[in-house]
Amino acid sequence: MLETTTPDVQGAFRALADPSRRSMLMHLSQSDMTIGEVAGHFDMTRAAVKKHLTVLEEGSLISVHPKGRERVNRLEPNALKSAVDWLNHFSNFWDEKFENLQAAVEAAESNKQ
Amino acid sequence: MLETTTPDVQGAFRALADPSRRSMLMHLSQSDMTIGEVAGHFDMTRAAVKKHLTVLEEGSLISVHPKGRERVNRLEPNALKSAVDWLNHFSNFWDEKFENLQAAVEAAESNKQ
DNA sequence: TTTATATGATACCAAATGGTATCATGTCAA
DNA sequence: TTGACATGATACCATTTGGTATCATATAAA
């Protein structure tokens, strides 16, 4: 009831607060990418990009997989879900639209299992 | 298509990144409150609370309504929706569960009008 | 083996952030 | 009117944050 600071949630929202990081998530939603490939889409040094990717990894929004001398960054949808969950759970208080939405989530989840 | 930095979204995610501010939203979801009332729930000065409330207001997550010498802070659900929308739109890329979810949102919205 | 390359690590910097203390202002009430 | 009180506004501080530059390390390739 009214959880506010689950570490997961904090890490996710923290990572989502920066527009560059949100943009990186967008890129990673289209394909896994090495740090160098990610950096190719941004006007900043690889070191800066790597810091952002570290924040995303700390928030469990991405996972990193060594492959030879490269490190492949992969989107992790589940952690994003924890942010959505926080917002939805919270939203139930005032808007029935969100109740429908949460019901849809639960229905979809039970269908999968 | 792949919007990353709508001002709305940035303001909302920025405000949501801090656990104190998320907690304030929780409290405000139960009732409108003056800055003094909000401050009563936190171990920090009123000035600090006011700064947080300003960030929430800048993100359009709350609205402020003068009432005599008080200023009543009220939750604004719609701005939270912009954050949810960003997450959902984004989620469609990899998880059909979220497609169901977004369909439910749209259905609920059209039912209302 | 040598060399090029992808990444890691560190040091450093300016600006933003979360916080305090203090003072000013506006409004309710005696 | 005058005092109490809720809030606004500043100034200030320590820490975090987003960024750069530089050097070290590990691996692929010649």
Short mmCIF file of N, CA and C in Angstrom, two decimals, chain B residues 13-112:
data_model
loop_
_atom_site.label_atom_id
_atom_site.label_comp_id
_atom_site.label_asym_id
_atom_site.label_seq_id
_atom_site.Cartn_x
_atom_site.Cartn_y
_atom_site.Cartn_z
N PHE B 13 8.95 13.60 -15.92
CA PHE B 13 9.97 12.63 -15.50
C PHE B 13 10.99 13.28 -14.56
N ARG B 14 11.29 14.52 -14.84
CA ARG B 14 12.23 15.22 -13.96
C ARG B 14 11.66 15.27 -12.53
N ALA B 15 10.40 15.64 -12.43
CA ALA B 15 9.78 15.75 -11.10
C ALA B 15 9.65 14.39 -10.43
N LEU B 16 9.41 13.36 -11.23
CA LEU B 16 9.20 12.02 -10.67
C LEU B 16 10.49 11.36 -10.20
N ALA B 17 11.62 11.93 -10.55
CA ALA B 17 12.90 11.29 -10.24
C ALA B 17 13.24 11.33 -8.76
N ASP B 18 12.63 12.23 -8.01
CA ASP B 18 12.98 12.37 -6.59
C ASP B 18 11.96 11.67 -5.70
N PRO B 19 12.44 10.81 -4.78
CA PRO B 19 11.53 10.05 -3.92
C PRO B 19 10.67 10.94 -3.02
N SER B 20 11.21 12.04 -2.54
CA SER B 20 10.39 12.95 -1.73
C SER B 20 9.22 13.48 -2.55
N ARG B 21 9.52 13.83 -3.79
CA ARG B 21 8.43 14.37 -4.63
C ARG B 21 7.41 13.30 -4.95
N ARG B 22 7.86 12.07 -5.21
CA ARG B 22 6.87 11.01 -5.46
C ARG B 22 6.01 10.80 -4.22
N SER B 23 6.65 10.87 -3.06
CA SER B 23 5.88 10.72 -1.82
C SER B 23 4.87 11.86 -1.66
N MET B 24 5.26 13.06 -2.04
CA MET B 24 4.33 14.18 -1.95
C MET B 24 3.13 13.96 -2.86
N LEU B 25 3.38 13.40 -4.04
CA LEU B 25 2.26 13.10 -4.94
C LEU B 25 1.31 12.09 -4.29
N MET B 26 1.90 11.11 -3.61
CA MET B 26 1.08 10.13 -2.89
C MET B 26 0.17 10.84 -1.88
N HIS B 27 0.77 11.68 -1.07
CA HIS B 27 -0.02 12.39 -0.06
C HIS B 27 -1.11 13.23 -0.72
N LEU B 28 -0.74 13.92 -1.80
CA LEU B 28 -1.72 14.79 -2.47
C LEU B 28 -2.80 13.99 -3.19
N SER B 29 -2.53 12.71 -3.42
CA SER B 29 -3.57 11.89 -4.07
C SER B 29 -4.70 11.59 -3.08
N GLN B 30 -4.43 11.78 -1.81
CA GLN B 30 -5.46 11.51 -0.80
C GLN B 30 -6.26 12.76 -0.46
N SER B 31 -5.62 13.91 -0.52
CA SER B 31 -6.37 15.16 -0.34
C SER B 31 -5.50 16.34 -0.76
N ASP B 32 -6.15 17.41 -1.18
CA ASP B 32 -5.44 18.65 -1.44
C ASP B 32 -4.83 19.12 -0.12
N MET B 33 -3.68 19.76 -0.22
CA MET B 33 -3.00 20.19 1.00
C MET B 33 -2.27 21.51 0.80
N THR B 34 -2.22 22.31 1.87
CA THR B 34 -1.38 23.51 1.85
C THR B 34 0.07 23.06 1.97
N ILE B 35 0.97 23.99 1.67
CA ILE B 35 2.38 23.67 1.78
C ILE B 35 2.73 23.27 3.22
N GLY B 36 2.09 23.94 4.17
CA GLY B 36 2.36 23.60 5.57
C GLY B 36 1.92 22.18 5.91
N GLU B 37 0.77 21.80 5.38
CA GLU B 37 0.28 20.44 5.64
C GLU B 37 1.21 19.41 5.01
N VAL B 38 1.64 19.67 3.79
CA VAL B 38 2.58 18.75 3.15
C VAL B 38 3.84 18.64 4.00
N ALA B 39 4.35 19.79 4.42
CA ALA B 39 5.59 19.81 5.21
C ALA B 39 5.45 19.00 6.49
N GLY B 40 4.23 18.93 7.03
CA GLY B 40 4.01 18.17 8.26
C GLY B 40 4.35 16.71 8.13
N HIS B 41 4.37 16.21 6.90
CA HIS B 41 4.66 14.79 6.67
C HIS B 41 6.12 14.52 6.39
N PHE B 42 6.94 15.56 6.36
CA PHE B 42 8.34 15.35 5.99
C PHE B 42 9.29 15.97 7.00
N ASP B 43 10.45 15.36 7.08
CA ASP B 43 11.47 15.84 8.01
C ASP B 43 12.40 16.82 7.29
N MET B 44 11.81 17.88 6.78
CA MET B 44 12.62 18.92 6.15
C MET B 44 11.87 20.23 6.32
N THR B 45 12.58 21.32 6.08
CA THR B 45 11.96 22.64 6.30
C THR B 45 10.86 22.90 5.28
N ARG B 46 9.98 23.85 5.63
CA ARG B 46 8.93 24.23 4.68
C ARG B 46 9.54 24.76 3.39
N ALA B 47 10.66 25.46 3.53
CA ALA B 47 11.30 26.01 2.34
C ALA B 47 11.69 24.90 1.36
N ALA B 48 12.24 23.82 1.91
CA ALA B 48 12.64 22.70 1.06
C ALA B 48 11.40 22.07 0.42
N VAL B 49 10.36 21.89 1.22
CA VAL B 49 9.11 21.33 0.68
C VAL B 49 8.58 22.22 -0.44
N LYS B 50 8.64 23.51 -0.21
CA LYS B 50 8.13 24.43 -1.23
C LYS B 50 8.91 24.29 -2.53
N LYS B 51 10.21 24.10 -2.44
CA LYS B 51 11.00 23.91 -3.66
C LYS B 51 10.54 22.67 -4.41
N HIS B 52 10.32 21.59 -3.67
CA HIS B 52 9.85 20.36 -4.32
C HIS B 52 8.49 20.61 -4.99
N LEU B 53 7.61 21.30 -4.27
CA LEU B 53 6.29 21.57 -4.84
C LEU B 53 6.41 22.43 -6.10
N THR B 54 7.38 23.33 -6.11
CA THR B 54 7.60 24.15 -7.31
C THR B 54 8.01 23.27 -8.49
N VAL B 55 8.89 22.30 -8.23
CA VAL B 55 9.30 21.39 -9.30
C VAL B 55 8.09 20.59 -9.80
N LEU B 56 7.27 20.13 -8.87
CA LEU B 56 6.07 19.39 -9.25
C LEU B 56 5.14 20.27 -10.09
N GLU B 57 5.05 21.53 -9.69
CA GLU B 57 4.18 22.46 -10.44
C GLU B 57 4.75 22.73 -11.83
N GLU B 58 6.07 22.88 -11.92
CA GLU B 58 6.70 23.10 -13.22
C GLU B 58 6.47 21.90 -14.14
N GLY B 59 6.39 20.73 -13.58
CA GLY B 59 6.11 19.54 -14.36
C GLY B 59 4.62 19.32 -14.58
N SER B 60 3.82 20.28 -14.11
CA SER B 60 2.35 20.22 -14.26
C SER B 60 1.74 19.03 -13.53
N LEU B 61 2.49 18.47 -12.58
CA LEU B 61 1.95 17.33 -11.84
C LEU B 61 1.01 17.79 -10.74
N ILE B 62 1.13 19.05 -10.33
CA ILE B 62 0.18 19.63 -9.38
C ILE B 62 -0.19 21.02 -9.87
N SER B 63 -1.30 21.54 -9.35
CA SER B 63 -1.66 22.94 -9.57
C SER B 63 -1.80 23.59 -8.20
N VAL B 64 -1.64 24.89 -8.15
CA VAL B 64 -1.67 25.61 -6.88
C VAL B 64 -2.79 26.63 -6.91
N HIS B 65 -3.58 26.66 -5.83
CA HIS B 65 -4.76 27.51 -5.78
C HIS B 65 -4.75 28.37 -4.53
N PRO B 66 -4.52 29.68 -4.67
CA PRO B 66 -4.51 30.58 -3.51
C PRO B 66 -5.87 30.56 -2.82
N LYS B 67 -5.83 30.53 -1.52
CA LYS B 67 -7.07 30.54 -0.73
C LYS B 67 -6.76 31.32 0.53
N GLY B 68 -7.11 32.60 0.51
CA GLY B 68 -6.72 33.46 1.63
C GLY B 68 -5.22 33.55 1.70
N ARG B 69 -4.69 33.36 2.86
CA ARG B 69 -3.23 33.45 2.97
C ARG B 69 -2.58 32.10 2.74
N GLU B 70 -3.38 31.10 2.40
CA GLU B 70 -2.84 29.78 2.13
C GLU B 70 -2.76 29.53 0.61
N ARG B 71 -1.98 28.53 0.24
CA ARG B 71 -1.96 28.09 -1.15
C ARG B 71 -2.17 26.58 -1.17
N VAL B 72 -3.27 26.21 -1.76
CA VAL B 72 -3.66 24.80 -1.75
C VAL B 72 -3.06 24.09 -2.96
N ASN B 73 -2.37 22.99 -2.71
CA ASN B 73 -1.74 22.20 -3.78
C ASN B 73 -2.64 21.03 -4.14
N ARG B 74 -2.87 20.90 -5.44
CA ARG B 74 -3.80 19.86 -5.92
C ARG B 74 -3.11 19.00 -6.98
N LEU B 75 -3.31 17.71 -6.86
CA LEU B 75 -2.76 16.78 -7.83
C LEU B 75 -3.39 16.99 -9.20
N GLU B 76 -2.56 16.87 -10.25
CA GLU B 76 -3.07 16.98 -11.62
C GLU B 76 -2.74 15.69 -12.38
N PRO B 77 -3.68 14.77 -12.40
CA PRO B 77 -3.44 13.43 -12.98
C PRO B 77 -3.00 13.46 -14.43
N ASN B 78 -3.50 14.41 -15.20
CA ASN B 78 -3.24 14.38 -16.64
C ASN B 78 -1.76 14.40 -16.98
N ALA B 79 -0.99 15.16 -16.21
CA ALA B 79 0.44 15.23 -16.51
C ALA B 79 1.11 13.89 -16.24
N LEU B 80 0.64 13.19 -15.22
CA LEU B 80 1.17 11.86 -14.98
C LEU B 80 0.90 10.97 -16.17
N LYS B 81 -0.26 11.21 -16.78
CA LYS B 81 -0.61 10.40 -17.95
C LYS B 81 0.43 10.57 -19.06
N SER B 82 1.01 11.76 -19.19
CA SER B 82 1.99 11.96 -20.26
C SER B 82 3.21 11.06 -20.04
N ALA B 83 3.56 10.84 -18.78
CA ALA B 83 4.66 9.93 -18.49
C ALA B 83 4.27 8.50 -18.85
N VAL B 84 3.05 8.12 -18.43
CA VAL B 84 2.57 6.77 -18.75
C VAL B 84 2.53 6.58 -20.27
N ASP B 85 2.04 7.60 -20.96
CA ASP B 85 1.97 7.51 -22.42
C ASP B 85 3.34 7.27 -23.02
N TRP B 86 4.31 8.00 -22.54
CA TRP B 86 5.66 7.82 -23.08
C TRP B 86 6.10 6.37 -22.89
N LEU B 87 5.91 5.87 -21.70
CA LEU B 87 6.33 4.50 -21.40
C LEU B 87 5.57 3.48 -22.25
N ASN B 88 4.29 3.70 -22.43
CA ASN B 88 3.48 2.74 -23.17
C ASN B 88 3.81 2.75 -24.66
N HIS B 89 3.84 3.92 -25.22
CA HIS B 89 4.15 4.07 -26.63
C HIS B 89 5.45 3.32 -26.94
N PHE B 90 6.39 3.54 -26.10
CA PHE B 90 7.70 2.96 -26.17
C PHE B 90 7.65 1.44 -26.03
N SER B 91 6.76 0.99 -25.16
CA SER B 91 6.71 -0.43 -24.85
C SER B 91 6.15 -1.27 -25.98
N ASN B 92 5.40 -0.64 -26.84
CA ASN B 92 4.78 -1.40 -27.93
C ASN B 92 5.81 -2.16 -28.75
N PHE B 93 7.03 -1.66 -28.75
CA PHE B 93 8.04 -2.25 -29.61
C PHE B 93 8.37 -3.69 -29.27
N TRP B 94 8.21 -4.04 -28.02
CA TRP B 94 8.70 -5.37 -27.68
C TRP B 94 7.72 -6.25 -26.91
N ASP B 95 6.59 -5.72 -26.47
CA ASP B 95 5.76 -6.54 -25.60
C ASP B 95 4.28 -6.34 -25.91
N GLU B 96 3.67 -7.39 -26.39
CA GLU B 96 2.26 -7.27 -26.78
C GLU B 96 1.36 -6.96 -25.59
N LYS B 97 1.81 -7.33 -24.41
CA LYS B 97 1.02 -7.03 -23.22
C LYS B 97 0.71 -5.53 -23.15
N PHE B 98 1.69 -4.75 -23.50
CA PHE B 98 1.51 -3.30 -23.42
C PHE B 98 0.61 -2.80 -24.55
N GLU B 99 0.55 -3.55 -25.63
CA GLU B 99 -0.38 -3.15 -26.68
C GLU B 99 -1.81 -3.30 -26.18
N ASN B 100 -2.07 -4.40 -25.50
CA ASN B 100 -3.40 -4.59 -24.91
C ASN B 100 -3.71 -3.43 -23.97
N LEU B 101 -2.71 -3.10 -23.20
CA LEU B 101 -2.87 -2.04 -22.22
C LEU B 101 -3.22 -0.72 -22.88
N GLN B 102 -2.49 -0.39 -23.94
CA GLN B 102 -2.77 0.87 -24.60
C GLN B 102 -4.15 0.85 -25.25
N ALA B 103 -4.52 -0.29 -25.79
CA ALA B 103 -5.85 -0.40 -26.38
C ALA B 103 -6.91 -0.12 -25.31
N ALA B 104 -6.66 -0.61 -24.10
CA ALA B 104 -7.62 -0.39 -23.02
C ALA B 104 -7.74 1.09 -22.68
N VAL B 105 -6.61 1.77 -22.72
CA VAL B 105 -6.64 3.21 -22.44
C VAL B 105 -7.49 3.92 -23.47
N GLU B 106 -7.23 3.60 -24.73
CA GLU B 106 -7.97 4.28 -25.79
C GLU B 106 -9.46 3.97 -25.72
N ALA B 107 -9.77 2.73 -25.41
CA ALA B 107 -11.18 2.35 -25.28
C ALA B 107 -11.83 3.13 -24.14
N ALA B 108 -11.15 3.21 -23.02
CA ALA B 108 -11.70 3.92 -21.87
C ALA B 108 -11.91 5.39 -22.20
N GLU B 109 -10.98 5.94 -22.97
CA GLU B 109 -11.09 7.35 -23.31
C GLU B 109 -12.28 7.60 -24.24
N SER B 110 -12.44 6.74 -25.21
CA SER B 110 -13.55 6.97 -26.15
C SER B 110 -14.89 6.72 -25.45
N ASN B 111 -14.91 5.84 -24.47
CA ASN B 111 -16.15 5.63 -23.71
C ASN B 111 -16.56 6.89 -22.97
N LYS B 112 -15.58 7.64 -22.54
CA LYS B 112 -15.86 8.83 -21.72
C LYS B 112 -16.47 9.97 -22.53
#
